[in-house]
PDB file of C-alpha atoms in Angstrom:
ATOM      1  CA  UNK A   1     -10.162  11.620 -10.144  1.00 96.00           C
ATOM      2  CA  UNK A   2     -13.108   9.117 -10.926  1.00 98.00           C
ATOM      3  CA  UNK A   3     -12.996   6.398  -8.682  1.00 98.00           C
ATOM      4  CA  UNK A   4     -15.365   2.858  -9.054  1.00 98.00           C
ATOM      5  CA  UNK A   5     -15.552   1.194  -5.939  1.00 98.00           C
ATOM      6  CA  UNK A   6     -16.632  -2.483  -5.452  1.00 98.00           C
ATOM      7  CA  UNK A   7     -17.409  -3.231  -1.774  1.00 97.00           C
ATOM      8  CA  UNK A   8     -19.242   0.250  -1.068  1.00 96.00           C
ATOM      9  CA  UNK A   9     -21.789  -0.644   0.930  1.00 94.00           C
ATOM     10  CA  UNK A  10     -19.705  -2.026   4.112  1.00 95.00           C
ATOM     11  CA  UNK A  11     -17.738  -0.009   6.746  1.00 95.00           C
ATOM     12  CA  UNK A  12     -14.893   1.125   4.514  1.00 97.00           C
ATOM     13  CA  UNK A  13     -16.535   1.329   1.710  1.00 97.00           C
ATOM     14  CA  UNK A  14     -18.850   3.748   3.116  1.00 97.00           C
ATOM     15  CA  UNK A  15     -16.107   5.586   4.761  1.00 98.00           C
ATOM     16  CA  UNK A  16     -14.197   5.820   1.543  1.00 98.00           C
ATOM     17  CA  UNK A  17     -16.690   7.034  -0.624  1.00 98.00           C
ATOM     18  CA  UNK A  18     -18.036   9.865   1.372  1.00 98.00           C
ATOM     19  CA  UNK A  19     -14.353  11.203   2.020  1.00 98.00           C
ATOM     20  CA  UNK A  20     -14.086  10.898  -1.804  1.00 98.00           C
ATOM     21  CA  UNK A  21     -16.801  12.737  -2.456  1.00 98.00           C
ATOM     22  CA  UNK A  22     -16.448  15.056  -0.017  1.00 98.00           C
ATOM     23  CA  UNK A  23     -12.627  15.774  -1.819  1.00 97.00           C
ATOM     24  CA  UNK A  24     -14.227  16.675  -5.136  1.00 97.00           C
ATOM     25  CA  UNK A  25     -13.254  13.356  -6.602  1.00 98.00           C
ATOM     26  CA  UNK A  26     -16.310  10.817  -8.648  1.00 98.00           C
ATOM     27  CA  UNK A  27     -17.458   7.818  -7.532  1.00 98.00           C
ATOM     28  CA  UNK A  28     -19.131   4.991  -8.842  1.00 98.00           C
ATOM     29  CA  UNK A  29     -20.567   2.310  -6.662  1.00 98.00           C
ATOM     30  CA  UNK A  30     -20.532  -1.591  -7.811  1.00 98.00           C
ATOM     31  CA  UNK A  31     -23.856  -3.314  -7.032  1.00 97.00           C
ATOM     32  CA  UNK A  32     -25.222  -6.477  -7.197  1.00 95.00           C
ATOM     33  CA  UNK A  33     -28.752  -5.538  -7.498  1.00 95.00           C
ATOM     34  CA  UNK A  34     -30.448  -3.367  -9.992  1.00 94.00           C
ATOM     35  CA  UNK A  35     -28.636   0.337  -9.565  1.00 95.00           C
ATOM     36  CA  UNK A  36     -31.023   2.778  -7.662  1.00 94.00           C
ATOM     37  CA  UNK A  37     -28.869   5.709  -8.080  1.00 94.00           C
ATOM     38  CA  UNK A  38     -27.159   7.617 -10.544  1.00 94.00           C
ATOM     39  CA  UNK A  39     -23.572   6.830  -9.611  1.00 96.00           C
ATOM     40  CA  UNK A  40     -24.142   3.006  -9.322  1.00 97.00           C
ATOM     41  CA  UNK A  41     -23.291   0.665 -11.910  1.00 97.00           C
ATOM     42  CA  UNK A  42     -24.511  -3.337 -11.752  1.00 97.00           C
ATOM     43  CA  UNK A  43     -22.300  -6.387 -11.707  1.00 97.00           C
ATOM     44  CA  UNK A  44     -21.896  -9.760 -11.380  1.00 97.00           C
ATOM     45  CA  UNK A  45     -18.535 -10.910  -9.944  1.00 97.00           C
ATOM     46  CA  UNK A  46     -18.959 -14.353  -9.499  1.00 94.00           C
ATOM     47  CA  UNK A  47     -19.693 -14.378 -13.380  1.00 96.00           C
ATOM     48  CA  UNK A  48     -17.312 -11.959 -14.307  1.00 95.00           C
ATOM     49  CA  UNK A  49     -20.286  -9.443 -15.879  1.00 96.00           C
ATOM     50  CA  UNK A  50     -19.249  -5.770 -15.702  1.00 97.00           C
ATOM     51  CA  UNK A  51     -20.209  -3.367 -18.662  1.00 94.00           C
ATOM     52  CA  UNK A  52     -17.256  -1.343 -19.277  1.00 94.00           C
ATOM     53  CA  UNK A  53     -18.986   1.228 -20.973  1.00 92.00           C
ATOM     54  CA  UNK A  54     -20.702   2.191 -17.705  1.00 94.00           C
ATOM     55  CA  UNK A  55     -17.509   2.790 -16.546  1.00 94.00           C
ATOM     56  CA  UNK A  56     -16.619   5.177 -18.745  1.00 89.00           C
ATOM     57  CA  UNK A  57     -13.011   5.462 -18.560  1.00 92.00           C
ATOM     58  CA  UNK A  58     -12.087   5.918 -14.605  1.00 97.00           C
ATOM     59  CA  UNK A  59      -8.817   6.716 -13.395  1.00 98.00           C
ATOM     60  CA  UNK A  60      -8.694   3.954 -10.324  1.00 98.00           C
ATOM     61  CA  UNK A  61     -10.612   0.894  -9.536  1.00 98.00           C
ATOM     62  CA  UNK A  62     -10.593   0.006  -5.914  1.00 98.00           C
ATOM     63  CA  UNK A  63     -11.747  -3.377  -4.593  1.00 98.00           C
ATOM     64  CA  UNK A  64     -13.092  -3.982  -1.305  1.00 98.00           C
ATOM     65  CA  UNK A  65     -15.361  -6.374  -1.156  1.00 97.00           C
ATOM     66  CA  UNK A  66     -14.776 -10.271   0.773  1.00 95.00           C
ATOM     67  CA  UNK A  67     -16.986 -11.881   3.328  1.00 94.00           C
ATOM     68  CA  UNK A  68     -16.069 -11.260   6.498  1.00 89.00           C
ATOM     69  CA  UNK A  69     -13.504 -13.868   7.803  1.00 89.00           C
ATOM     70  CA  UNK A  70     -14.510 -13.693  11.316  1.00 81.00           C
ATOM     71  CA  UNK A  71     -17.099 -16.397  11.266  1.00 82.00           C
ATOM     72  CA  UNK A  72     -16.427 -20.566  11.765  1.00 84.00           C
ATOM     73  CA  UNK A  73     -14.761 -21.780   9.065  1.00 88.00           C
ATOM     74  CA  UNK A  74     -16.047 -24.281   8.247  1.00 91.00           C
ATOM     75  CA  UNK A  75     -15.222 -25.897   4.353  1.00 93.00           C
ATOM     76  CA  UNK A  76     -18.504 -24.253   2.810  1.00 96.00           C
ATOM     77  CA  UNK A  77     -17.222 -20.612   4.461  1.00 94.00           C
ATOM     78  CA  UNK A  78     -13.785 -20.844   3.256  1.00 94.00           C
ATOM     79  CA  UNK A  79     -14.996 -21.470   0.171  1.00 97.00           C
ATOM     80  CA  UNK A  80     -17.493 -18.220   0.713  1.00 97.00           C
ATOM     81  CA  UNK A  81     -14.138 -16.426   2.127  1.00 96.00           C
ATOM     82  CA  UNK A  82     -11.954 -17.530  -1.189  1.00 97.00           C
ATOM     83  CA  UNK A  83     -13.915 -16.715  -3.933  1.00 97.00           C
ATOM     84  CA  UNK A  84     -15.823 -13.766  -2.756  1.00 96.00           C
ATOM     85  CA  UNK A  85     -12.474 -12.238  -2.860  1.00 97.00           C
ATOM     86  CA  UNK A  86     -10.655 -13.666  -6.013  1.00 97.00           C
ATOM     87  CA  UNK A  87     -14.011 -13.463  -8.029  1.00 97.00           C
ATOM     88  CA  UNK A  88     -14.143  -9.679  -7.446  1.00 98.00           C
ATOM     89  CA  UNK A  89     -10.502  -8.399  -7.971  1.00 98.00           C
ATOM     90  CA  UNK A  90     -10.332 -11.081 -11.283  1.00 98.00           C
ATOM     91  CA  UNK A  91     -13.119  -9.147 -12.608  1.00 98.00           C
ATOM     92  CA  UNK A  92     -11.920  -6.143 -12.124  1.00 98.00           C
ATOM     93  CA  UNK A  93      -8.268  -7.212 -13.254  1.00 98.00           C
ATOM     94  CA  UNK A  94     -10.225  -7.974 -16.724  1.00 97.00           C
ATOM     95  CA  UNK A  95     -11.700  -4.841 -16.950  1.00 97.00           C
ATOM     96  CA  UNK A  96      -8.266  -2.986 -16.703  1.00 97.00           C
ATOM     97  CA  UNK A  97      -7.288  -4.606 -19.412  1.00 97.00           C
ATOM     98  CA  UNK A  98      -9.952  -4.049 -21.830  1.00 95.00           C
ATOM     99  CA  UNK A  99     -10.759  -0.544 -20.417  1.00 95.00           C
ATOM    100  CA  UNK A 100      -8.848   2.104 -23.063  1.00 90.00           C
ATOM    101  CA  UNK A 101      -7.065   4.176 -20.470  1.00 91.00           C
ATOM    102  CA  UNK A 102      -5.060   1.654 -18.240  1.00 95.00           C
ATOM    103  CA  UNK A 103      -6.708   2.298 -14.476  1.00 98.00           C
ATOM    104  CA  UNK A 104      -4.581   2.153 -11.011  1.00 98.00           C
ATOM    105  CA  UNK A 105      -5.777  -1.130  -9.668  1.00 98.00           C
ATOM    106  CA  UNK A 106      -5.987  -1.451  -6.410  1.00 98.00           C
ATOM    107  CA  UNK A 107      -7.264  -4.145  -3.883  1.00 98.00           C
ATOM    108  CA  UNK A 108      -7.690  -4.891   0.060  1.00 97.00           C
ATOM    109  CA  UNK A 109      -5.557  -7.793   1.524  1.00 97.00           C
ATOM    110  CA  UNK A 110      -4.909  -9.447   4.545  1.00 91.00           C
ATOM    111  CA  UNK A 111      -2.295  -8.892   6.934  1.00 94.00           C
ATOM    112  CA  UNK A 112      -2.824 -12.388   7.927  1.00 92.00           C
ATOM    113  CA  UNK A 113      -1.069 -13.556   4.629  1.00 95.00           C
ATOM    114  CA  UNK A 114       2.014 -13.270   6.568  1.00 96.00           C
ATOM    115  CA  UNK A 115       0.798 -16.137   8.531  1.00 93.00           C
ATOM    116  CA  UNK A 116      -0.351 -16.736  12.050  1.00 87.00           C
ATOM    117  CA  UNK A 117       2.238 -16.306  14.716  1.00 88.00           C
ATOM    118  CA  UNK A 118       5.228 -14.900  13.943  1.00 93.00           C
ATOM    119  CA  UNK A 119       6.348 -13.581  17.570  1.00 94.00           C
ATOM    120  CA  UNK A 120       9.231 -10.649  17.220  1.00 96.00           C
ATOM    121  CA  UNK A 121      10.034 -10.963  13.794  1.00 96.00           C
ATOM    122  CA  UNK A 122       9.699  -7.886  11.836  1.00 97.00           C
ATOM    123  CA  UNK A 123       7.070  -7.982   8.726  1.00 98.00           C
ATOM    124  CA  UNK A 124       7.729  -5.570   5.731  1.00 98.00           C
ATOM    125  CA  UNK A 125       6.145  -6.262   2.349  1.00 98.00           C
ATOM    126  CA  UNK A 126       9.237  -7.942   1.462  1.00 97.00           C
ATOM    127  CA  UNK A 127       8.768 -10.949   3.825  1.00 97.00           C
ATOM    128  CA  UNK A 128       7.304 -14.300   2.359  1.00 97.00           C
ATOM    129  CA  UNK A 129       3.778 -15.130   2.849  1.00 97.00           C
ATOM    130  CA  UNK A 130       3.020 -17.897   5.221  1.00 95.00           C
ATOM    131  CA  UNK A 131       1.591 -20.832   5.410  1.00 93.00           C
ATOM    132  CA  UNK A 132      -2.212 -21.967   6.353  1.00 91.00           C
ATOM    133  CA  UNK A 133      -5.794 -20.299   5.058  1.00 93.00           C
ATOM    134  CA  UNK A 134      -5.568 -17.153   4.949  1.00 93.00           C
ATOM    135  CA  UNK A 135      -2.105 -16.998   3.505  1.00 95.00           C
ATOM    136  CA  UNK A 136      -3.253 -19.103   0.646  1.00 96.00           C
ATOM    137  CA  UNK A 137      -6.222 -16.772   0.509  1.00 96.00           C
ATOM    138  CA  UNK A 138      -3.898 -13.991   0.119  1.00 97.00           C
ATOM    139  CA  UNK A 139      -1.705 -15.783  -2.550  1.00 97.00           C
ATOM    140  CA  UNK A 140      -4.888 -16.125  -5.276  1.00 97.00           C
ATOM    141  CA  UNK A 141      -6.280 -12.798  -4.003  1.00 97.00           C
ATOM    142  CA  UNK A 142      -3.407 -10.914  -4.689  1.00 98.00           C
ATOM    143  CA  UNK A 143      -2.522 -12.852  -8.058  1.00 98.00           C
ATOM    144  CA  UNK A 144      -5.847 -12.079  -9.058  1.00 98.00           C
ATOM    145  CA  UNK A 145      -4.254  -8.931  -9.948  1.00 98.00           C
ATOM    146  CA  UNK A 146      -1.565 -10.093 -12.296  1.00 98.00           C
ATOM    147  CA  UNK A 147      -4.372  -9.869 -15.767  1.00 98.00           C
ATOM    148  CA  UNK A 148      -3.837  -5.589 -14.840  1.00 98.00           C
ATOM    149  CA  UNK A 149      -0.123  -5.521 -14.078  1.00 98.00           C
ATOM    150  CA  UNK A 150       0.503  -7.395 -17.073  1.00 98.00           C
ATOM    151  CA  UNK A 151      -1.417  -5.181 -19.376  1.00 97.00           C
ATOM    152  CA  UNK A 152       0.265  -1.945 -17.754  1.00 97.00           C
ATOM    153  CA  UNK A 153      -2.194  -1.187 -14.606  1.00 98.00           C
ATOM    154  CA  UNK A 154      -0.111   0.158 -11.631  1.00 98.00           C
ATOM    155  CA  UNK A 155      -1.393  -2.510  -9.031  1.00 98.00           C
ATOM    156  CA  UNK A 156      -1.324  -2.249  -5.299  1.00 98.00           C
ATOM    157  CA  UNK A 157      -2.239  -4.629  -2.446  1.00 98.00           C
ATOM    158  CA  UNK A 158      -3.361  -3.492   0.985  1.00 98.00           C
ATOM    159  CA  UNK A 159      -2.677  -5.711   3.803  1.00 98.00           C
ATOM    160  CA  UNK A 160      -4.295  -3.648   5.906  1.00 96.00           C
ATOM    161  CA  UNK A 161      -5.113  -4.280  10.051  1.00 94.00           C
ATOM    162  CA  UNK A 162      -7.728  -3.852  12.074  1.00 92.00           C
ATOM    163  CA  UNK A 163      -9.050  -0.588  11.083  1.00 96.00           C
ATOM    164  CA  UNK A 164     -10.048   1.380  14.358  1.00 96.00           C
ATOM    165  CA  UNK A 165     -13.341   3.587  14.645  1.00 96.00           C
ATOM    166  CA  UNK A 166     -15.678   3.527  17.072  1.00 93.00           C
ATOM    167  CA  UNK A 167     -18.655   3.006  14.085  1.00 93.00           C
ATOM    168  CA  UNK A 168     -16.446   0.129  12.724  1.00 92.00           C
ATOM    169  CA  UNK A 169     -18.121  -3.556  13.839  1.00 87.00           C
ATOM    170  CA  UNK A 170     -14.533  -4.931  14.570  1.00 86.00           C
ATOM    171  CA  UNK A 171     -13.589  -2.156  16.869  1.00 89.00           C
ATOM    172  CA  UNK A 172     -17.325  -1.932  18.400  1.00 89.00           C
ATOM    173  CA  UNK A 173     -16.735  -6.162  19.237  1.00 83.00           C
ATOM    174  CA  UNK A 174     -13.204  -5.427  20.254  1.00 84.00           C
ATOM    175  CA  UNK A 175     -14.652  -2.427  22.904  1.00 88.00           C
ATOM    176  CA  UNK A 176     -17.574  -3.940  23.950  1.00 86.00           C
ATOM    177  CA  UNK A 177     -15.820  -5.874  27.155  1.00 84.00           C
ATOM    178  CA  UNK A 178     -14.655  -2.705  28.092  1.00 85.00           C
ATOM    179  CA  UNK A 179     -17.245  -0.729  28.030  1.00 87.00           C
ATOM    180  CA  UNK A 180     -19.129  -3.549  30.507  1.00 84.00           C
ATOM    181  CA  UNK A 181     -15.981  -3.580  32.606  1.00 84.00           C
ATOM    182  CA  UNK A 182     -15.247  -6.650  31.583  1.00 81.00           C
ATOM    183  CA  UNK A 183     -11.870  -6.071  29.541  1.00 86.00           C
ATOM    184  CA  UNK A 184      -8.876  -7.657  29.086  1.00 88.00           C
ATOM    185  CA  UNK A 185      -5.794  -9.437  26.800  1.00 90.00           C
ATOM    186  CA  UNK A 186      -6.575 -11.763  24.279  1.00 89.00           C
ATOM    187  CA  UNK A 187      -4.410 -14.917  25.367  1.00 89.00           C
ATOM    188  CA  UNK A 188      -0.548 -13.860  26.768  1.00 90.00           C
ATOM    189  CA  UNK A 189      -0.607 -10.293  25.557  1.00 92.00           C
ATOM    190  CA  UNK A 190       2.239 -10.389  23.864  1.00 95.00           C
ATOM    191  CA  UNK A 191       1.647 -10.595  20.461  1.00 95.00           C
ATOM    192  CA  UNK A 192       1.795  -7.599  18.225  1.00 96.00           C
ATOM    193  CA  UNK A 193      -1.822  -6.497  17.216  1.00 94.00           C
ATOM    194  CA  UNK A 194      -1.376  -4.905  13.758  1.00 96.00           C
ATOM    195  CA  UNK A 195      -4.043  -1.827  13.884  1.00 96.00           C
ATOM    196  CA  UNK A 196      -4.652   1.075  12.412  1.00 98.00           C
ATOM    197  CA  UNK A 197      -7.039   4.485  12.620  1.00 98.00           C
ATOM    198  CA  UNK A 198     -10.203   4.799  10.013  1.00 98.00           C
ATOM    199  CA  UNK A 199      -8.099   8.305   9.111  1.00 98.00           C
ATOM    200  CA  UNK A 200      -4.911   6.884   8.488  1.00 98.00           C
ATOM    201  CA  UNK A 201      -6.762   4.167   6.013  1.00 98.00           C
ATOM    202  CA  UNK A 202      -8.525   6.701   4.552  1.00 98.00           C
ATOM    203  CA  UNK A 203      -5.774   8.571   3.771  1.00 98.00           C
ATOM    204  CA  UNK A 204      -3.310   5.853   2.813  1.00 98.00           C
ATOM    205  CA  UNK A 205      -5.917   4.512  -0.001  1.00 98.00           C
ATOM    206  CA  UNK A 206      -5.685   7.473  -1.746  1.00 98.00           C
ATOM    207  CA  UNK A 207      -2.074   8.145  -1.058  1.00 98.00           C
ATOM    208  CA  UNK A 208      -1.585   4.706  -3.085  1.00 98.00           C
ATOM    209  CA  UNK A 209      -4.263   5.958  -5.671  1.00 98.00           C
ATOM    210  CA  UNK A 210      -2.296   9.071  -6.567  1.00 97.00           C
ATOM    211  CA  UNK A 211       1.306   8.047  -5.922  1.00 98.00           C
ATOM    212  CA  UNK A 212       3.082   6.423  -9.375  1.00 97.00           C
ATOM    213  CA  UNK A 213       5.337   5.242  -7.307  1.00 96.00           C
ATOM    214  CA  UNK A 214       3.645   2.605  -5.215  1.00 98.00           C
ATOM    215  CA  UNK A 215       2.873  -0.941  -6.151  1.00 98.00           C
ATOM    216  CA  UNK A 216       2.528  -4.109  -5.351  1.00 98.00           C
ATOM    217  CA  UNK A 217       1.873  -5.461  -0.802  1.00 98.00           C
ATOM    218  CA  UNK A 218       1.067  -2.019   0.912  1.00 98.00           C
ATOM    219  CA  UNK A 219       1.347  -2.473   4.892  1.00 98.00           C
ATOM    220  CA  UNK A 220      -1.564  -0.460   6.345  1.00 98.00           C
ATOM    221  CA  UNK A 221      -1.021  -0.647  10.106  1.00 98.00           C
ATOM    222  CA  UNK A 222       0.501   1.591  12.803  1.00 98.00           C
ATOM    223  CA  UNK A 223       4.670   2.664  12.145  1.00 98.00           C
ATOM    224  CA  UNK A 224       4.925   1.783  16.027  1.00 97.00           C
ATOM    225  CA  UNK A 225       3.930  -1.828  16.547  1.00 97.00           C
ATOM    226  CA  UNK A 226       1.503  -2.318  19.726  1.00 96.00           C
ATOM    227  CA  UNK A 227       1.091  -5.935  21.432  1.00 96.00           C
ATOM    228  CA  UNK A 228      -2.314  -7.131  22.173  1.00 93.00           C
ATOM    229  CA  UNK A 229      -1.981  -5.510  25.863  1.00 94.00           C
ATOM    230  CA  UNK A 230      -0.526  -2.397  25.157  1.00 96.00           C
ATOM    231  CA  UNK A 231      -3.931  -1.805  23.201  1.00 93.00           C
ATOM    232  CA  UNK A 232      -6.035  -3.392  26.120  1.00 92.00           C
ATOM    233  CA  UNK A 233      -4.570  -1.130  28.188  1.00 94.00           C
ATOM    234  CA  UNK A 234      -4.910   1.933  26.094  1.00 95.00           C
ATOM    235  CA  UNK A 235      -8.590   1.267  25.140  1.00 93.00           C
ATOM    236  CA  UNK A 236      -9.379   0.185  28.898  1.00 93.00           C
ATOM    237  CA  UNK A 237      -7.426   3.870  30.201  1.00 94.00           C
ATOM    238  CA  UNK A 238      -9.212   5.469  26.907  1.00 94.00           C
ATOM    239  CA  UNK A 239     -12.652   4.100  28.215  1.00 92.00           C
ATOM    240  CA  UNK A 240     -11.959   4.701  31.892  1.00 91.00           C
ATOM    241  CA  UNK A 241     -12.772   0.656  32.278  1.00 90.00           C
ATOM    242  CA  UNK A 242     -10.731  -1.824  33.920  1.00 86.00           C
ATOM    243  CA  UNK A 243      -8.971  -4.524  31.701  1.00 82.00           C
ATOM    244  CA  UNK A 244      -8.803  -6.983  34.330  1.00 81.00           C
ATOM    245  CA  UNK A 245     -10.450 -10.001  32.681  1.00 81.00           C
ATOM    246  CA  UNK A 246      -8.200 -11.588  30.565  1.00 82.00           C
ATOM    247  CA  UNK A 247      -9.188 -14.283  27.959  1.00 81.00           C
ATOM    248  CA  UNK A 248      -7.649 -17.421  27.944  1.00 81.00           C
ATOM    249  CA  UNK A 249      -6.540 -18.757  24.427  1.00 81.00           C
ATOM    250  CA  UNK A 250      -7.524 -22.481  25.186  1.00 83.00           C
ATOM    251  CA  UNK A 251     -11.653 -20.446  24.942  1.00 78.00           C
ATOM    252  CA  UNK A 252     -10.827 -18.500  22.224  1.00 73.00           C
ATOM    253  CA  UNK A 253      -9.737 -21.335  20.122  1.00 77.00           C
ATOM    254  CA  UNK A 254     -13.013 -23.279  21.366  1.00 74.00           C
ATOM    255  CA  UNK A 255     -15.381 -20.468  20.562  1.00 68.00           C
ATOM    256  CA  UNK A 256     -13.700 -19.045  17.305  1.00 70.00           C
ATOM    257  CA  UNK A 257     -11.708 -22.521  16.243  1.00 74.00           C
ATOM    258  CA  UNK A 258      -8.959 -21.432  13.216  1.00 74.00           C
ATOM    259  CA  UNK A 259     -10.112 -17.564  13.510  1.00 72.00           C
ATOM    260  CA  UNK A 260      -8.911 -16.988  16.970  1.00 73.00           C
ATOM    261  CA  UNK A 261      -4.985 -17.595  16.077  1.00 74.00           C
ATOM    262  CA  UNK A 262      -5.714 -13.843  13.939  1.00 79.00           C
ATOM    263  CA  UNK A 263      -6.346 -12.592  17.107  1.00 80.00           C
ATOM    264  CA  UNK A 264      -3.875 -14.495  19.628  1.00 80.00           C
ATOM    265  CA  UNK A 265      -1.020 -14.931  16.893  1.00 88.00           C
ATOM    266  CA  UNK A 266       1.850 -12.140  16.311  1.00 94.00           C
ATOM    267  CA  UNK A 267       2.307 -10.218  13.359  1.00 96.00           C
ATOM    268  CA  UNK A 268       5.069  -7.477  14.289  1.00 97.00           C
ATOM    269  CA  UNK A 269       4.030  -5.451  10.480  1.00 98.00           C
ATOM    270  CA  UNK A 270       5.646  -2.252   9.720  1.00 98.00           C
ATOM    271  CA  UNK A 271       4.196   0.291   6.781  1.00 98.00           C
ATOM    272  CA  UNK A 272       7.437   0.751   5.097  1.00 98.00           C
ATOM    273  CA  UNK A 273       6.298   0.955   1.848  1.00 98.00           C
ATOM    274  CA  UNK A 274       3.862   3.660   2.552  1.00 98.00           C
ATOM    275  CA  UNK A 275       6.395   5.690   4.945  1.00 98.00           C
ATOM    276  CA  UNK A 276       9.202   5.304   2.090  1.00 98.00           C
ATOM    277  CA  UNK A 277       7.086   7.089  -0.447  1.00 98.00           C
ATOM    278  CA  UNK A 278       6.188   9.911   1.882  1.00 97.00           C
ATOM    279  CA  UNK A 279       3.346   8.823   3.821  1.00 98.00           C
ATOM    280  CA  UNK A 280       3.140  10.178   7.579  1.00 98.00           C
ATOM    281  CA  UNK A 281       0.330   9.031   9.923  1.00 98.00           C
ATOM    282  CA  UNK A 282      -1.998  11.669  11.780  1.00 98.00           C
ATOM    283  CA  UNK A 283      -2.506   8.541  14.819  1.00 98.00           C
ATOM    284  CA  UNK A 284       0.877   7.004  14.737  1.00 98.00           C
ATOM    285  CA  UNK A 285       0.458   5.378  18.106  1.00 98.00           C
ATOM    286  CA  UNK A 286      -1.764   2.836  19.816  1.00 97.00           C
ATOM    287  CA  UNK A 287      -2.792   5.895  22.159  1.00 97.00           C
ATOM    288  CA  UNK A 288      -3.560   8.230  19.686  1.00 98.00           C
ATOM    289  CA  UNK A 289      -5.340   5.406  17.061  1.00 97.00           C
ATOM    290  CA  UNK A 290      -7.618   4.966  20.067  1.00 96.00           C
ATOM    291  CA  UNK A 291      -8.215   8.499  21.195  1.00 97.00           C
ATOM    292  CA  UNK A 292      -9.243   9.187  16.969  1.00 97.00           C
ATOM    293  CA  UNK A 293     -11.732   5.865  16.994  1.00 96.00           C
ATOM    294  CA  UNK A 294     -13.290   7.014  20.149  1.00 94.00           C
ATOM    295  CA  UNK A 295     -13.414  11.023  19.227  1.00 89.00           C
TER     296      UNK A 295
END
């Protein structure tokens, strides 16, 4: 399959590509500057530029690009945060349409969509998005897509968690305590801490690529839910650290302000759109998510 990828250059783009490659399947890299390789293509999201005859007629277009959302936000960043993610998928939405062959469209999301803390309550791509910033993120990232569904694009929407590898600059910020002995819960510890293995991403990208029948919010996070010190405790007994040290939320809220409540809230998500169309994961636990980041 020939896949154009916007958002190659970070973590899981990189990741994605080279196990695309590596598969026997095309890819063409969106970039902002002039292209310095064969299999790169330039464009300009935030003016909607793309020249669909570069393209030449791909099977799926797969958007991961956004600024990274843990930073202050302040208003100038949200706005950085919004439309570095609408921007992209609209512009890719538009070339769906106009390409000749209608492509699978697909885009990353945000687990956070289904708001901040949501304590037991079980999250399938059915429930209602929330309420706050990132939900209404989600809402205008996600409807960015509507152009391509219209016109007859299969569309898909990962809400994906925290992706765990031990090259990933989430999971190296989320290990570093440990590895200092200096470890511990975020907060109570009792909040589920929707995660998932770089593998199990991998592999669930392309199982919504090639599977017709998968559309619309995809759930990319581990089948059985861990709280926030179930995976202290597995990364700390991973690392052969202590996890000791928690963090109070009243400092997390003063050092990351709005940000922190995606790290102390609880978002109990299950993948049930993946698992119902076949999907099994290779790291379907907290234990063995850890043990694949760290091999």
């Amino acid at each position: 399959m020939k896949y154009v990828l916007a958002g190659a250059s970070g973590f899981l783009g990189r990741a994605l590509a080279r196990d695309l490659v590596a598969n026997g399947h095309q890819v063409v890299r969106l970039v902002r500057r002039p292209p310095s390789a064969p299999d790169e293509v330039r464009w300009d999201p935030a003016a909607g530029d793309l020249d669909l005859s570069a393209l030449d007629d791909p099977d799926v277009l797969v958007n991961l690009a956004g600024a990274n959302i843990g930073r202050p936000w302040t208003p100038t960043y949200r706005r950085t945060i919004r439309e570095s993610r609408i921007a992209t998928t609209a512009t890719l939405a538009a070339a769906a349409v106009e390409l000749d062959r209608r492509p699978v469209l697909i885009t990353q999301s945000g687990i956070g969509g289904y708001g901040t803390d949501l304590g037991d309550r079980i999250l399938t791509e059915d429930s209602e998005l929330g309420e706050g910033f990132l939900s209404d993120v989600v809402r205008l990232w996600e409807g960015a897509l509507e152009p391509a569904r219209a016109a007859g694009s299969r569309v898909a929407a990962l809400r994906t968690g925290v992706v765990l590898d031990r090259k990933a600059p989430a999971f190296q910020l989320l290990s570093l305590p440990f590895r200092i002995g200096l470890g511990g819960r975020f907060g109570s510890g009792t909040q589920y801490f929707p995660v998932v293995s770089l593998t199990d991403w991998i592999r669930a990208v392309r199982h919504v690529a090639e599977n017709d029948a998968v559309s619309g919010p995809v759930n990319i996070a581990l089948p059985a839910p861990a709280t926030n010190s179930e995976l202290t405790e597995a990364l700390a007994t991973a690392l052969h650290r202590p996890a000791f040290v928690p963090v109070p939320a009243i400092l997390m809220k003063l050092a990351l302000g709005e940000f922190a409540w995606e790290l102390l809230g609880s978002k109990r998500a299950l993948p049930t759109r993946l698992q119902s169309t076949g999907f099994t994961f290779h790291h379907p636990t907290i234990t063995t998510a850890i043990s694949a980041a760290l091999a």
